[in-house]
Amino acid sequence: MAKIYNQAYLKDTIVPLEQANVGIASSAVLYGLSVYTVFPVVATKNGLSAFRLRDHYNRLLNSAKIIGIDTFANNWTYDSFTQAVSELVSANQFTETVFVRATVHVTAQVAGAKSRGLETQLSLFAYEAVPILSPTGVRLKTSVWRRTPDYSIPSRAKVNGAYVNSVLGKQDAIDSGYDDCLFLDALGHVCELSASNIFIVRDGVLITPKSSTDILEGINRKTILELAADMNISTLEREIDLTEVYIADEAFACGTSTGIAPIIEVDARKIGFGATPLTKGIKEKYTSILNGGDTSSKKYFTRFDTQFPQAKDDDTAKDNWG
Ligand code: PMP
């Protein structure tokens, strides 16, 4: 179990974690009606900095929009959201890289099965950045459960209740002795893992399911596509058949809580031939960006000065970035 930091944020203030609670009669509890995101706050040599904060805020906003949780957009802006994250960082004085979970809960009580015009509260808490999959290699089982389609519970929206689908898939994989599941869509195309996106390599091309294949549009997936372009690696976003994963030269999972984890086996079939040059190259670049040490790191980070908790977006922090 990862350690959770003691100071959390709820509604509009910092509170001790044990007091950061949402009511048992709220739609968040009754229907899983909350949207969320998880982003790293990295201890770089330039101070504590959040990775791709604007992208995370935008995805949270879009998730709320898809589900119809309209009060979030009415009550919060990117600046006020960033200020709340600053307060969390300042209250906890992190000395290590952490993951921050930001959730918009529908806190209205016995409101029935609806989403608009209801009270919402933002919560933030931070926990130790422990990866959810082994960085040395993961074994996957194709899920007996299909990914929830866009016409049912959209995977593009990061909504808490939809994670029952992930729990079903992951638990089935663990029960069968694997590390995680590989979800397929209703037509049998490869989607993603329970909480990570997937890339495969075929003939030197990096391929990932297109965003209309019932996936979460992962922020690390987007980062990897950008890095690959910088590194002159060809990329494709298209439908992927399951058997293409079986015969891929390389495959890896990615996500905030995953980092980049090589996929070494799927359904009792070994992936590739042992060497994973492309995965290795991407992972090296990605790691150096996330550590804050790469020349292009600064464009991805929002820096927090814990003494003066006014967050600065990367481009206003040029003077202080190495
Ligand atoms: N897919 C699912 C279902 C996820 O829960 C996650 C984790 N948020 C991802 C993919 C990866 O997304 P990200 O890169 O934004 O962490």
CSV table of N, CA and C and ligand atoms in Angstrom, one decimal, residues 36-38 56 59 132 147 155 158 163 166 183 192-198 215-222 254-258 286, ligand 1:
chain,number,residue,atom,x,y,z
A,36,TYR,N,-12.1,12.0,-12.4
A,36,TYR,CA,-10.8,12.2,-11.7
A,36,TYR,C,-9.7,12.2,-12.7
A,37,THR,N,-8.5,12.6,-12.2
A,37,THR,CA,-7.3,12.4,-12.9
A,37,THR,C,-6.2,12.2,-11.9
A,38,VAL,N,-5.0,11.6,-12.3
A,38,VAL,CA,-3.9,11.5,-11.4
A,38,VAL,C,-2.7,12.0,-12.2
A,56,HIS,N,-4.1,17.7,-17.7
A,56,HIS,CA,-4.9,16.9,-16.7
A,56,HIS,C,-6.2,17.7,-16.4
A,59,ARG,N,-8.6,17.4,-19.3
A,59,ARG,CA,-9.2,16.1,-19.4
A,59,ARG,C,-10.3,16.0,-18.3
A,132,ILE,N,2.3,0.9,-10.6
A,132,ILE,CA,1.3,-0.2,-10.4
A,132,ILE,C,1.6,-1.4,-11.2
A,147,ARG,N,-14.2,-3.8,-23.1
A,147,ARG,CA,-14.1,-2.4,-22.6
A,147,ARG,C,-15.5,-1.8,-22.8
A,155,SER,N,-15.2,5.4,-22.4
A,155,SER,CA,-13.9,5.2,-21.8
A,155,SER,C,-13.1,6.5,-21.9
A,158,LYS,N,-13.0,10.0,-17.7
A,158,LYS,CA,-12.4,9.3,-16.6
A,158,LYS,C,-13.3,9.4,-15.4
A,163,TYR,N,-14.8,2.5,-13.5
A,163,TYR,CA,-13.7,1.7,-13.1
A,163,TYR,C,-14.0,0.3,-12.6
A,166,SER,N,-12.7,-1.9,-15.1
A,166,SER,CA,-11.3,-2.1,-14.9
A,166,SER,C,-11.0,-3.2,-13.8
A,183,PHE,N,-7.8,-5.3,-22.6
A,183,PHE,CA,-9.2,-5.2,-23.0
A,183,PHE,C,-9.4,-5.1,-24.5
A,192,GLU,N,-6.9,-1.3,-24.3
A,192,GLU,CA,-5.9,-0.8,-23.3
A,192,GLU,C,-5.9,-1.8,-22.2
A,193,LEU,N,-5.0,-1.6,-21.2
A,193,LEU,CA,-5.0,-2.4,-20.0
A,193,LEU,C,-6.1,-1.9,-19.0
A,194,SER,N,-6.0,-2.3,-17.7
A,194,SER,CA,-7.0,-1.8,-16.8
A,194,SER,C,-6.8,-0.3,-16.5
A,195,ALA,N,-5.6,0.1,-16.5
A,195,ALA,CA,-5.3,1.5,-16.2
A,195,ALA,C,-4.1,2.0,-16.9
A,196,SER,N,-3.8,1.5,-18.1
A,196,SER,CA,-2.7,2.0,-18.9
A,196,SER,C,-3.0,1.9,-20.4
A,197,ASN,N,-2.4,2.7,-21.2
A,197,ASN,CA,-2.5,2.5,-22.6
A,197,ASN,C,-1.5,1.6,-23.1
A,198,ILE,N,-1.6,1.1,-24.4
A,198,ILE,CA,-0.7,0.1,-24.9
A,198,ILE,C,-0.1,0.6,-26.2
A,215,ILE,N,-10.7,3.9,-25.7
A,215,ILE,CA,-9.6,4.0,-24.7
A,215,ILE,C,-9.8,5.3,-23.9
A,216,LEU,N,-9.1,5.4,-22.8
A,216,LEU,CA,-8.9,6.7,-22.2
A,216,LEU,C,-7.8,7.4,-23.0
A,217,GLU,N,-8.0,8.6,-23.3
A,217,GLU,CA,-7.0,9.4,-24.1
A,217,GLU,C,-5.9,9.7,-23.1
A,218,GLY,N,-4.9,8.8,-22.9
A,218,GLY,CA,-3.9,9.0,-21.9
A,218,GLY,C,-2.9,10.1,-22.2
A,219,ILE,N,-2.5,10.8,-21.1
A,219,ILE,CA,-1.6,12.0,-21.3
A,219,ILE,C,-0.2,11.5,-21.5
A,220,ASN,N,0.1,10.3,-21.0
A,220,ASN,CA,1.4,9.7,-21.3
A,220,ASN,C,1.5,9.1,-22.7
A,221,ARG,N,0.4,8.6,-23.2
A,221,ARG,CA,0.2,8.1,-24.6
A,221,ARG,C,0.6,9.3,-25.5
A,222,LYS,N,-0.1,10.5,-25.2
A,222,LYS,CA,0.2,11.7,-26.0
A,222,LYS,C,1.6,12.1,-26.0
A,254,CYS,N,1.7,2.1,-20.8
A,254,CYS,CA,2.2,3.4,-20.3
A,254,CYS,C,1.0,4.1,-19.6
A,255,GLY,N,1.4,5.0,-18.7
A,255,GLY,CA,0.4,5.8,-17.9
A,255,GLY,C,1.1,6.4,-16.8
A,256,THR,N,0.4,7.4,-16.1
A,256,THR,CA,1.0,8.1,-15.0
A,256,THR,C,1.5,7.1,-13.9
A,257,SER,N,0.6,6.2,-13.5
A,257,SER,CA,0.9,5.2,-12.4
A,257,SER,C,1.7,4.0,-12.9
A,258,THR,N,1.9,3.9,-14.2
A,258,THR,CA,2.6,2.8,-14.8
A,258,THR,C,4.0,3.2,-15.2
A,286,TYR,N,11.8,9.5,-22.0
A,286,TYR,CA,10.6,9.8,-21.2
A,286,TYR,C,11.0,10.0,-19.7
B,1,PMP,N1,-6.2,4.0,-19.5
B,1,PMP,C1,-6.9,3.9,-18.4
B,1,PMP,C2,-8.1,3.2,-18.3
B,1,PMP,C3,-6.4,4.6,-17.2
B,1,PMP,O1,-7.0,4.6,-16.1
B,1,PMP,C4,-5.1,5.3,-17.3
B,1,PMP,C5,-4.6,6.0,-16.1
B,1,PMP,N2,-5.1,7.3,-16.0
B,1,PMP,C6,-4.5,5.4,-18.6
B,1,PMP,C7,-5.0,4.7,-19.7
B,1,PMP,C8,-3.3,6.2,-18.8
B,1,PMP,O2,-3.6,7.6,-18.7
B,1,PMP,P1,-2.5,8.7,-18.3
B,1,PMP,O3,-1.3,8.5,-19.2
B,1,PMP,O4,-3.2,10.0,-18.5
B,1,PMP,O5,-2.1,8.4,-16.9
